[in-house]
Amino acid sequence: MQKTFKIMQLYENAVLNICADTLKRNKQALVFVSTKSSAEAEAERISRKIRVKDSDKRSLEEVSSKVLRVLDKPTKQCQRLALCVKKGIAFHHAGLHSAQKELVENNFKRGLIKVICATPTLAYGINLPAFRVIVRDLKRFSGPRGMNWIPVLEFLQFCGRAGRPDFKDKHGEAICVAQTQSDKKRIIEYYISGEPEEILSKLAVEPVLRTYVLSLIATEYANTENELMSFFKKTFYAYQFKDMKKLERIIKRILNDLEEWEFITRSTDYLEATLLGRRVSQLYLDPYTAHYLVTCLRRAKNRIISPFSFLQMISNTLELRPLLTVRAKEYDYIEEKIAEHQASLLCLEPSMFEPEYEEYLKSIKTAMFFLDWINEVDEELLLEQYGIRPGETRAKLELADWLLYSSQELCKLIRLHGLIREINKLRVRLKYGAKEELLPLLRLRNVGRVRARKLYNNKIKDLDDIRKADITRLTQLLGRQTALSVKKQLGQEYAEEKIRVKKSKRKGQTALTRYDEKSS
DNA sequence: GGACGGTGAAACTTCAGGTTGCCTC
DNA sequence: GAAGTTTCACCGTCC
């Protein structure tokens, strides 16, 4: 239902006016924008003009300081969010650390945070309704065609967040912001009065089809071309397009590829997955990626293997996209890096004139980012150098781990056992973002990259050193609870009450006195 | 006169998001 | 294509 009402024009900015009005009514709002930096900038703009209720001030400061403490060293993004949260405003996008997302979501549900400026993430998956939804951007950049209007379905998804029946809202309001009169007309006709788009089957997309064809054969659901075809005839794709001839042609080509890649065998009409094919299917890998990984791994015996070898190998897969973009001024530097790592690269460099070259450069930059991470570069520097935000780092690391695990599994089947250990080491280093020298210490529970580094720099380099270390010294480095836990993990228990912390006369300093060892 | 901070125009840069595996060194 | 960010020139203020 469309509704007309006036909102006080206190500022030049429409979003700001609507937010001010929402707060005056003691309600909350979600603002949807098209990019991460827009979400941050809009939140900042609103927070500069908003006055916080005295009763909320203290709680907001607490949340703000929690936001700041999520990482060991807060990044600019953390500081920006913390400042906004102090004013009861927040931004939300995939670049946020998951703990920060949770803080924002929970405190919005509590009613403490009044406005969230978000990218479309918030409209999907997360149940976070608000009295008002403000859709600021209805256009989004999409590749070579420039700015495009978003689908009606997506618009409806945004609007669906309006209204909180749990909080006795009788209705919710969704407000679009139009820049021009013609935009206004378009919004009313296309979005408000228009019909949502038809839902299209994604089956015709080759990576998806490839994966399903292999999985049908691997699970022995279909063992002949006819069985495969009769399966696909019953899918939504067939119902929608009816062009089975085209689908048949694509499937035939996929079967040829799978056979050539040794994922299936064909005797007369009978299709069977090989051991390798079955594993590829279990790992949910696109067979194309799996074949690429196998080719790279087989190349390893002629190369000088280093962590960069594997990092670049996985960075060049479709799964890890979008890769980090290479700026014009970085070209020379990246090319230098290729020369530097030449002998260890498992994925060969395409010619400069090939269309893949651009992606190859990106894969090198992405691998460099991973390498910096495992060399303990902190997140503020990663944000500065690579423009990658903490939340995005986590997402990339998770993908990298899956691809490396898959590579390990493939190594087992193609008898490259020598590589498994190396990949495993790399996975632990990626998980913690730590240099190789910290690996022994990382085996302990409650010890991550920060604590391990602290121990290592204080000459406690492995489990034996920890065993020999004085509990007092360990407590100074790790704190009491962690020190006790670490010792306990090595079978050394201490009577807790006998470790006393004596306040030093000098302010703020603590020193430990006696300790008693129960057993070792 | 020089250091410093604030301001605004111009140039430059960048553009949403997410599931899958296994259990272990 | 448009919004956000960075850069840089310019100006006023203070010491």
Coordinates of C-alpha atoms (C1' of nucleotides) in Angstrom, one line a residue:
Chain A
M1 CA 0.0 0.0 0.0
Q2 CA 1.4 3.4 -1.0
K3 CA 1.1 6.2 1.6
T4 CA 1.9 9.9 1.5
F5 CA 3.2 11.8 4.5
K6 CA 5.5 14.7 5.1
I7 CA 8.9 14.4 6.8
M8 CA 10.7 17.4 8.3
Q9 CA 13.5 18.6 6.0
L10 CA 16.1 19.4 8.6
Y11 CA 19.1 18.5 6.4
E12 CA 19.9 18.4 2.7
N13 CA 20.2 14.7 2.7
A14 CA 17.0 12.7 2.3
V15 CA 18.2 9.6 4.2
L16 CA 19.3 11.8 7.1
N17 CA 15.9 13.4 7.3
I18 CA 14.0 10.1 7.2
C19 CA 16.4 8.7 9.9
A20 CA 15.9 11.8 12.1
D21 CA 12.1 11.3 11.8
T22 CA 12.3 7.6 12.6
L23 CA 14.3 8.4 15.8
K24 CA 11.9 11.1 16.8
R25 CA 9.2 8.4 16.7
N26 CA 11.3 6.2 18.8
K27 CA 11.6 3.6 16.1
Q28 CA 14.5 1.9 14.2
A29 CA 15.5 1.9 10.6
L30 CA 17.5 -0.2 8.1
V31 CA 19.2 1.7 5.2
F32 CA 20.1 -0.4 2.2
V33 CA 22.9 0.9 -0.1
S34 CA 24.8 -0.7 -2.9
T35 CA 28.4 -0.9 -1.7
K36 CA 30.5 -1.5 1.4
S37 CA 32.1 2.0 1.4
S38 CA 28.7 3.6 0.9
A39 CA 27.4 1.7 4.0
E40 CA 30.2 3.1 6.0
A41 CA 30.0 6.6 4.7
E42 CA 26.2 6.8 5.1
A43 CA 26.5 5.5 8.7
E44 CA 29.2 8.0 9.5
R45 CA 27.1 10.8 8.0
I46 CA 24.1 10.0 10.1
S47 CA 26.1 9.5 13.2
R48 CA 27.5 13.0 12.9
K49 CA 24.1 14.5 13.2
I50 CA 22.5 12.3 15.8
R51 CA 22.2 13.0 19.5
V52 CA 22.1 10.0 21.8
K53 CA 19.7 9.7 24.7
D54 CA 21.5 10.0 28.0
S55 CA 20.1 6.7 29.1
D56 CA 21.7 4.9 26.2
K57 CA 25.1 6.6 26.4
R58 CA 26.8 4.2 28.7
S59 CA 25.6 1.0 27.1
L60 CA 26.6 2.3 23.7
E61 CA 30.1 3.1 24.9
E62 CA 30.4 -0.5 26.2
V63 CA 29.3 -1.9 22.8
S64 CA 31.6 0.5 21.0
S65 CA 34.6 -0.6 23.1
K66 CA 33.7 -4.3 22.4
V67 CA 33.7 -3.5 18.7
L68 CA 37.2 -2.1 19.1
R69 CA 38.5 -5.1 21.0
V70 CA 37.5 -7.8 18.5
L71 CA 41.0 -7.7 16.8
D72 CA 44.3 -7.5 18.7
K73 CA 45.0 -4.3 16.8
P74 CA 41.9 -2.5 15.6
T75 CA 41.8 -1.5 11.9
K76 CA 40.5 1.8 10.5
Q77 CA 37.3 -0.1 9.8
C78 CA 37.0 -1.1 13.5
Q79 CA 37.6 2.5 14.6
R80 CA 35.0 3.8 12.2
L81 CA 32.4 1.3 13.4
A82 CA 33.2 2.0 17.0
L83 CA 32.7 5.7 16.5
C84 CA 29.3 5.2 14.8
V85 CA 28.1 2.7 17.4
K86 CA 28.8 5.3 20.1
K87 CA 26.0 7.3 18.5
G88 CA 23.7 4.3 18.1
I89 CA 24.4 4.0 14.4
A90 CA 26.1 1.1 12.7
F91 CA 27.1 -0.3 9.3
H92 CA 26.9 -3.9 8.3
H93 CA 28.5 -5.8 5.3
A94 CA 30.6 -8.9 4.6
G95 CA 33.8 -7.1 5.3
L96 CA 33.0 -6.9 9.0
H97 CA 34.5 -9.4 11.4
S98 CA 31.8 -12.0 12.4
A99 CA 32.0 -10.9 16.1
Q100 CA 31.3 -7.3 15.1
K101 CA 28.4 -8.4 12.9
E102 CA 27.0 -10.2 15.9
L103 CA 27.4 -7.2 18.1
V104 CA 25.6 -5.0 15.6
E105 CA 22.8 -7.4 15.1
N106 CA 22.2 -8.2 18.8
N107 CA 22.3 -4.6 19.8
F108 CA 19.9 -3.6 17.1
K109 CA 17.5 -6.4 18.3
R110 CA 17.9 -5.0 21.8
G111 CA 16.9 -1.6 20.5
L112 CA 20.2 0.1 21.5
I113 CA 21.4 0.6 18.0
K114 CA 18.8 2.7 16.1
V115 CA 20.0 2.6 12.5
I116 CA 22.0 0.2 10.4
C117 CA 23.3 1.1 7.0
A118 CA 23.8 -2.2 5.1
T119 CA 24.7 -3.9 1.9
P120 CA 22.2 -6.6 0.7
T121 CA 23.8 -9.2 3.1
L122 CA 21.4 -8.1 5.8
A123 CA 18.3 -8.8 3.6
Y124 CA 19.3 -12.4 3.2
G125 CA 19.6 -15.0 5.9
I126 CA 19.6 -12.7 8.9
N127 CA 16.3 -12.0 10.6
L128 CA 16.6 -8.4 11.5
P129 CA 13.4 -6.5 11.0
A130 CA 12.9 -2.8 11.6
F131 CA 10.0 -0.4 11.6
R132 CA 11.4 1.4 8.6
V133 CA 13.4 0.2 5.6
I134 CA 15.1 2.9 3.6
V135 CA 16.2 1.8 0.1
R136 CA 18.7 4.4 -0.9
D137 CA 20.3 2.7 -3.9
L138 CA 18.2 0.8 -6.5
K139 CA 21.1 0.8 -9.0
R140 CA 24.2 -1.2 -8.7
F141 CA 27.4 -1.5 -10.8
S142 CA 27.6 -4.6 -12.8
G143 CA 30.6 -5.0 -15.0
P144 CA 30.9 -3.6 -18.5
R145 CA 27.3 -2.4 -18.6
G146 CA 27.8 0.1 -15.8
M147 CA 25.0 0.9 -13.4
N148 CA 21.9 -1.3 -13.6
W149 CA 18.6 -1.3 -11.8
I150 CA 18.5 -4.2 -9.2
P151 CA 15.9 -7.0 -9.7
V152 CA 12.4 -6.5 -8.3
L153 CA 12.8 -9.6 -6.3
E154 CA 15.8 -8.1 -4.5
F155 CA 13.8 -4.9 -3.8
L156 CA 11.0 -7.0 -2.3
Q157 CA 13.5 -8.8 -0.2
F158 CA 14.6 -5.4 1.3
C159 CA 11.1 -4.3 1.9
G160 CA 10.3 -7.6 3.6
R161 CA 12.4 -6.4 6.5
A162 CA 10.0 -3.6 7.3
G163 CA 7.7 -4.1 10.4
R164 CA 8.4 -5.8 13.7
P165 CA 5.2 -7.8 14.6
D166 CA 7.1 -9.1 17.7
F167 CA 7.4 -5.6 19.0
K168 CA 3.7 -4.9 18.3
D169 CA 4.3 -2.8 15.2
K170 CA 0.9 -2.6 13.5
H171 CA 2.6 -1.9 10.2
G172 CA 6.1 -1.4 8.7
E173 CA 7.3 1.2 6.2
A174 CA 9.6 0.8 3.2
I175 CA 10.8 4.1 1.7
C176 CA 12.7 4.4 -1.6
V177 CA 14.9 7.4 -2.3
A178 CA 14.6 8.8 -5.8
Q179 CA 17.3 11.1 -7.2
T180 CA 15.2 12.5 -10.1
Q181 CA 11.6 12.8 -11.2
S182 CA 12.2 10.1 -13.8
D183 CA 13.7 7.8 -11.2
K184 CA 10.6 8.4 -9.1
K185 CA 8.4 7.3 -12.0
R186 CA 10.5 4.3 -12.6
I187 CA 10.4 3.2 -9.0
I188 CA 6.6 3.5 -8.8
E189 CA 6.0 1.6 -12.1
Y190 CA 8.8 -1.0 -12.0
Y191 CA 9.2 -1.7 -8.3
I192 CA 6.1 -0.8 -6.4
S193 CA 3.4 -1.6 -9.0
G194 CA 5.5 -4.1 -11.0
E195 CA 5.7 -7.9 -11.0
P196 CA 8.8 -9.8 -9.7
E197 CA 10.9 -11.6 -12.2
E198 CA 10.5 -15.2 -13.1
I199 CA 12.8 -17.5 -11.2
L200 CA 15.3 -19.1 -13.6
S201 CA 17.0 -22.5 -13.3
K202 CA 20.8 -22.3 -12.7
L203 CA 21.3 -25.8 -14.1
A204 CA 22.5 -24.6 -17.5
V205 CA 25.5 -23.0 -15.8
E206 CA 28.4 -25.4 -16.7
P207 CA 30.2 -25.7 -13.3
V208 CA 26.9 -26.6 -11.7
L209 CA 26.0 -29.1 -14.4
R210 CA 29.5 -30.7 -14.4
T211 CA 29.3 -31.2 -10.7
Y212 CA 25.8 -32.8 -10.9
V213 CA 26.7 -35.1 -13.8
L214 CA 29.7 -36.4 -11.9
S215 CA 27.8 -36.8 -8.7
L216 CA 24.9 -38.7 -10.4
I217 CA 27.5 -41.2 -11.8
A218 CA 29.6 -41.3 -8.6
T219 CA 26.5 -42.2 -6.5
E220 CA 25.4 -44.7 -9.1
Y221 CA 22.1 -42.9 -9.5
A222 CA 22.7 -42.9 -13.2
N223 CA 25.1 -45.2 -15.1
T224 CA 24.2 -44.7 -18.7
E225 CA 23.7 -41.6 -20.8
N226 CA 20.0 -42.5 -21.1
E227 CA 19.6 -42.6 -17.3
L228 CA 21.4 -39.3 -17.0
M229 CA 19.0 -37.7 -19.6
S230 CA 15.9 -39.1 -18.1
F231 CA 17.0 -37.6 -14.7
F232 CA 17.6 -34.1 -16.3
K233 CA 14.3 -34.4 -18.1
K234 CA 12.5 -34.2 -14.8
T235 CA 14.3 -31.1 -13.6
F236 CA 13.1 -27.6 -13.3
Y237 CA 15.5 -26.6 -16.1
A238 CA 13.7 -29.0 -18.5
Y239 CA 10.3 -27.8 -17.4
Q240 CA 11.3 -24.2 -18.0
F241 CA 13.2 -24.4 -21.3
K242 CA 12.1 -27.6 -22.9
D243 CA 15.2 -27.5 -25.2
M244 CA 16.5 -30.9 -24.3
K245 CA 18.6 -31.1 -27.5
K246 CA 20.8 -28.3 -26.2
L247 CA 21.2 -29.8 -22.8
E248 CA 22.0 -33.2 -24.4
R249 CA 24.8 -31.6 -26.4
I250 CA 26.3 -30.0 -23.3
I251 CA 26.1 -33.2 -21.3
K252 CA 27.8 -35.2 -24.0
R253 CA 30.7 -32.7 -23.9
I254 CA 30.9 -32.9 -20.2
L255 CA 31.1 -36.7 -20.3
N256 CA 34.0 -36.4 -22.7
D257 CA 35.8 -34.1 -20.4
L258 CA 35.2 -36.2 -17.3
E259 CA 36.5 -39.2 -19.2
E260 CA 39.6 -37.4 -20.4
W261 CA 40.3 -36.1 -16.9
E262 CA 40.1 -39.7 -15.5
F263 CA 37.1 -39.0 -13.3
I264 CA 34.9 -41.6 -15.1
T265 CA 35.4 -44.6 -17.4
R266 CA 33.1 -45.7 -20.2
S267 CA 32.8 -49.2 -21.5
T268 CA 30.2 -49.4 -24.3
D269 CA 27.3 -47.6 -22.7
Y270 CA 28.2 -48.0 -19.1
L271 CA 29.5 -45.0 -17.1
E272 CA 31.4 -45.5 -13.9
A273 CA 33.2 -43.1 -11.6
T274 CA 36.9 -43.8 -10.9
L275 CA 38.2 -43.7 -7.3
L276 CA 39.5 -40.2 -8.1
G277 CA 36.1 -39.1 -9.6
R278 CA 34.2 -40.3 -6.6
R279 CA 36.5 -38.4 -4.2
V280 CA 36.2 -35.2 -6.4
S281 CA 32.4 -35.6 -6.1
Q282 CA 32.5 -36.1 -2.3
L283 CA 34.6 -33.0 -1.9
Y284 CA 32.0 -30.9 -3.8
L285 CA 34.7 -29.7 -6.2
D286 CA 33.9 -28.5 -9.7
P287 CA 35.5 -31.3 -11.8
Y288 CA 37.2 -28.6 -13.9
T289 CA 38.9 -27.2 -10.7
A290 CA 39.8 -30.7 -9.6
H291 CA 41.4 -31.5 -12.9
Y292 CA 43.3 -28.2 -12.7
L293 CA 44.5 -29.1 -9.2
V294 CA 45.6 -32.5 -10.2
T295 CA 47.6 -31.1 -13.2
C296 CA 49.3 -28.6 -10.9
L297 CA 50.1 -31.1 -8.2
R298 CA 51.6 -33.5 -10.8
R299 CA 53.9 -30.7 -11.9
A300 CA 55.3 -30.4 -8.4
K301 CA 58.1 -32.9 -8.8
N302 CA 59.8 -30.6 -11.3
R303 CA 59.5 -27.5 -9.2
I304 CA 61.0 -26.1 -6.0
I305 CA 58.1 -26.3 -3.7
S306 CA 57.3 -23.4 -1.3
P307 CA 54.1 -22.2 0.4
F308 CA 53.7 -19.8 -2.4
S309 CA 53.4 -22.7 -4.9
F310 CA 50.2 -23.9 -3.3
L311 CA 48.9 -20.5 -2.4
Q312 CA 49.1 -19.4 -6.0
M313 CA 47.7 -22.7 -7.3
I314 CA 44.5 -22.3 -5.2
S315 CA 44.3 -18.6 -5.9
N316 CA 43.9 -19.3 -9.6
T317 CA 40.6 -21.3 -9.2
L318 CA 37.1 -20.2 -10.0
E319 CA 36.1 -21.0 -6.4
L320 CA 38.3 -18.3 -4.9
R321 CA 37.0 -15.5 -7.1
P322 CA 36.6 -12.6 -7.0
L323 CA 40.4 -12.2 -6.7
L324 CA 42.2 -9.1 -5.5
T325 CA 42.4 -6.5 -8.2
V326 CA 45.7 -5.3 -9.6
R327 CA 46.0 -1.6 -10.0
A328 CA 47.8 -0.1 -13.0
K329 CA 50.7 1.1 -10.8
E330 CA 51.2 -2.4 -9.3
Y331 CA 51.8 -4.2 -12.7
D332 CA 55.6 -4.0 -12.5
Y333 CA 55.7 -5.1 -8.9
I334 CA 53.5 -8.1 -9.5
E335 CA 55.6 -9.1 -12.6
E336 CA 58.7 -8.9 -10.4
K337 CA 57.0 -11.2 -8.0
I338 CA 56.3 -13.7 -10.8
A339 CA 60.0 -13.7 -11.8
E340 CA 61.0 -14.1 -8.1
H341 CA 58.7 -17.2 -7.6
Q342 CA 59.1 -18.6 -11.1
A343 CA 60.8 -21.8 -10.1
S344 CA 58.1 -22.7 -7.6
L345 CA 54.9 -21.9 -9.5
L346 CA 52.7 -24.9 -10.2
C347 CA 50.4 -23.0 -12.5
L348 CA 52.3 -21.8 -15.5
E349 CA 52.3 -18.2 -16.5
P350 CA 50.1 -17.6 -19.7
S351 CA 51.4 -15.4 -22.4
M352 CA 51.0 -11.6 -21.7
F353 CA 48.7 -11.5 -24.7
E354 CA 46.3 -14.2 -23.6
P355 CA 43.0 -13.1 -22.0
E356 CA 43.9 -15.2 -18.9
Y357 CA 46.9 -13.1 -18.1
E358 CA 44.9 -10.5 -16.2
E359 CA 43.4 -13.2 -14.0
Y360 CA 46.9 -14.7 -13.5
L361 CA 48.2 -11.4 -12.2
K362 CA 45.3 -11.2 -9.8
S363 CA 46.0 -14.7 -8.6
I364 CA 49.6 -13.7 -7.8
K365 CA 48.4 -10.7 -5.8
T366 CA 45.9 -12.9 -4.0
A367 CA 48.7 -15.4 -3.2
M368 CA 50.9 -12.6 -2.0
F369 CA 48.1 -11.6 0.4
F370 CA 47.9 -15.1 1.8
L371 CA 51.7 -15.2 2.1
D372 CA 51.7 -12.0 4.1
W373 CA 49.0 -13.4 6.3
I374 CA 51.0 -16.5 7.2
N375 CA 54.0 -14.3 7.8
E376 CA 52.1 -12.6 10.6
V377 CA 51.3 -9.3 8.9
D378 CA 48.5 -7.7 10.9
E379 CA 45.1 -6.9 9.6
E380 CA 45.5 -3.2 9.5
L381 CA 48.4 -3.5 7.1
L382 CA 46.4 -6.1 5.0
L383 CA 43.6 -3.6 4.7
E384 CA 46.0 -0.9 3.7
Q385 CA 48.0 -2.9 1.2
Y386 CA 45.4 -5.1 -0.3
G387 CA 42.2 -3.3 0.6
I388 CA 40.9 -6.5 2.1
R389 CA 38.7 -6.2 5.2
P390 CA 38.8 -8.5 8.2
G391 CA 35.5 -10.3 7.3
E392 CA 36.7 -10.8 3.8
T393 CA 40.0 -12.2 5.1
R394 CA 38.1 -14.8 7.1
A395 CA 35.9 -15.8 4.1
K396 CA 39.0 -16.2 1.8
L397 CA 40.9 -18.2 4.4
E398 CA 38.0 -20.6 4.7
L399 CA 37.9 -21.2 1.0
A400 CA 41.6 -21.6 0.9
D401 CA 41.5 -24.2 3.6
W402 CA 38.8 -26.2 1.7
L403 CA 40.8 -26.1 -1.5
L404 CA 44.0 -27.1 0.3
Y405 CA 42.2 -29.9 2.1
S406 CA 40.9 -31.1 -1.2
S407 CA 44.4 -30.9 -2.8
Q408 CA 45.7 -33.1 0.0
E409 CA 43.0 -35.6 -0.6
L410 CA 43.8 -35.6 -4.3
C411 CA 47.5 -36.1 -3.5
K412 CA 46.6 -39.3 -1.7
L413 CA 44.9 -40.7 -4.8
I414 CA 47.4 -39.7 -7.4
R415 CA 50.2 -41.0 -5.1
L416 CA 52.0 -37.7 -4.3
H417 CA 52.4 -38.5 -0.6
G418 CA 55.4 -36.2 -0.3
L419 CA 53.3 -33.1 -0.8
I420 CA 50.7 -33.9 1.9
R421 CA 52.9 -32.9 4.8
E422 CA 53.7 -29.6 3.2
I423 CA 50.1 -28.8 2.5
N424 CA 49.1 -29.7 6.0
K425 CA 51.7 -27.4 7.4
L426 CA 50.4 -24.6 5.2
R427 CA 46.9 -25.2 6.4
V428 CA 47.8 -24.8 10.0
R429 CA 49.8 -21.7 9.2
L430 CA 46.8 -20.3 7.2
K431 CA 44.4 -21.1 10.1
Y432 CA 46.5 -19.1 12.6
G433 CA 48.2 -16.6 10.3
A434 CA 51.6 -17.7 11.7
K435 CA 55.2 -18.4 10.6
E436 CA 56.4 -21.9 10.5
E437 CA 58.5 -21.5 13.7
L438 CA 55.3 -21.1 15.7
L439 CA 53.8 -24.4 14.6
P440 CA 54.9 -26.5 17.7
L441 CA 53.3 -23.9 20.1
L442 CA 50.1 -23.7 18.1
R443 CA 49.3 -27.3 18.9
L444 CA 48.2 -26.1 22.4
R445 CA 44.7 -25.2 23.1
N446 CA 44.2 -21.5 23.9
V447 CA 47.3 -20.5 22.1
G448 CA 46.9 -18.7 18.8
R449 CA 49.3 -16.5 16.8
V450 CA 49.6 -13.7 19.3
R451 CA 50.4 -15.9 22.4
A452 CA 52.6 -18.2 20.4
R453 CA 54.6 -15.2 19.1
K454 CA 54.9 -13.8 22.6
L455 CA 56.3 -17.1 23.9
Y456 CA 58.6 -17.6 21.0
N457 CA 60.1 -14.1 21.3
N458 CA 60.7 -14.9 25.0
K459 CA 62.8 -18.0 24.0
I460 CA 60.0 -20.5 24.7
K461 CA 60.0 -22.1 21.3
D462 CA 58.4 -25.6 21.7
L463 CA 56.5 -27.9 24.0
D464 CA 59.7 -28.9 25.7
D465 CA 60.5 -25.3 26.5
I466 CA 57.0 -24.9 28.0
R467 CA 57.5 -28.0 30.1
K468 CA 60.8 -26.6 31.4
A469 CA 59.4 -23.0 31.8
D470 CA 58.7 -21.6 35.2
I471 CA 55.0 -21.2 35.9
T472 CA 55.7 -17.6 37.1
R473 CA 57.3 -16.7 33.8
L474 CA 54.5 -18.3 31.9
T475 CA 51.9 -16.5 33.9
Q476 CA 53.6 -13.2 33.2
L477 CA 53.5 -13.9 29.5
L478 CA 50.1 -15.6 29.1
G479 CA 48.0 -14.7 32.2
R480 CA 47.2 -17.1 35.0
Q481 CA 44.4 -19.2 33.5
T482 CA 46.1 -19.7 30.2
A483 CA 49.4 -20.6 31.8
L484 CA 47.8 -23.2 34.0
S485 CA 45.8 -24.6 31.1
V486 CA 48.9 -24.9 28.9
K487 CA 50.9 -26.6 31.7
K488 CA 47.9 -28.9 32.3
Q489 CA 47.9 -29.9 28.6
L490 CA 51.5 -31.1 29.1
G491 CA 50.5 -33.1 32.2
Q492 CA 51.8 -30.6 34.7
E493 CA 49.2 -29.6 37.3
Y494 CA 49.6 -26.8 39.9
A495 CA 47.6 -26.1 43.0
E496 CA 45.9 -22.9 41.9
E497 CA 45.6 -21.4 45.3
K498 CA 49.3 -21.5 45.8
I499 CA 50.1 -19.2 43.0
R500 CA 49.7 -15.8 44.5
V501 CA 49.7 -12.6 42.7
K502 CA 51.2 -9.9 44.8
K503 CA 50.4 -6.3 43.9
S504 CA 53.7 -4.4 43.5
K505 CA 54.0 -1.1 45.3
R506 CA 54.4 0.6 42.0
K507 CA 51.1 1.3 40.5
G508 CA 49.6 -1.3 38.1
Q509 CA 52.5 -3.8 38.3
T510 CA 51.8 -7.3 39.4
A511 CA 54.4 -9.9 40.4
L512 CA 54.0 -13.5 41.2
T513 CA 55.4 -15.0 44.4
R514 CA 55.7 -18.7 45.2
Y515 CA 54.3 -21.6 43.4
D516 CA 54.0 -25.2 44.2
E517 CA 54.1 -28.0 41.7
K518 CA 51.8 -30.9 42.4
S519 CA 53.1 -33.2 39.7
S520 CA 54.9 -33.0 36.5
Chain B
dG1 C1' 57.1 34.4 8.0
dG2 C1' 56.2 29.7 8.8
dA3 C1' 53.5 26.0 10.8
dC4 C1' 49.1 24.2 11.1
dG5 C1' 44.3 23.2 10.3
dG6 C1' 40.1 23.6 7.8
dT7 C1' 37.7 23.7 3.3
dG8 C1' 36.3 22.6 -1.2
dA9 C1' 37.2 21.4 -5.9
dA10 C1' 39.3 18.1 -8.9
dA11 C1' 41.3 13.7 -9.8
dC12 C1' 41.3 9.2 -8.9
dT13 C1' 39.5 4.7 -7.5
dT14 C1' 36.3 1.2 -6.8
dC15 C1' 32.0 -1.2 -7.0
dA16 C1' 27.0 -7.6 -3.1
dG17 C1' 27.4 -12.0 -1.4
dG18 C1' 28.1 -17.4 -0.1
dT19 C1' 27.9 -23.3 0.4
dT20 C1' 30.6 -27.1 0.0
dG21 C1' 34.9 -31.2 3.5
dC22 C1' 37.0 -33.6 7.4
dC23 C1' 38.5 -34.5 12.3
dT24 C1' 44.3 -34.4 11.6
dC25 C1' 49.2 -33.7 11.5
Chain C
dG1 C1' 27.9 5.6 -13.9
dA2 C1' 28.1 7.2 -9.5
dA3 C1' 29.6 7.5 -4.9
dG4 C1' 33.4 7.6 -2.0
dT5 C1' 38.2 8.6 -1.1
dT6 C1' 42.4 11.0 -1.8
dT7 C1' 45.0 14.8 -3.1
dC8 C1' 46.1 19.4 -3.4
dA9 C1' 45.7 24.3 -3.6
dC10 C1' 44.1 28.0 -1.1
dC11 C1' 43.0 30.7 2.9
dG12 C1' 42.8 32.1 7.7
dT13 C1' 44.7 31.8 12.3
dC14 C1' 48.1 31.5 15.6
dC15 C1' 52.7 31.8 17.5

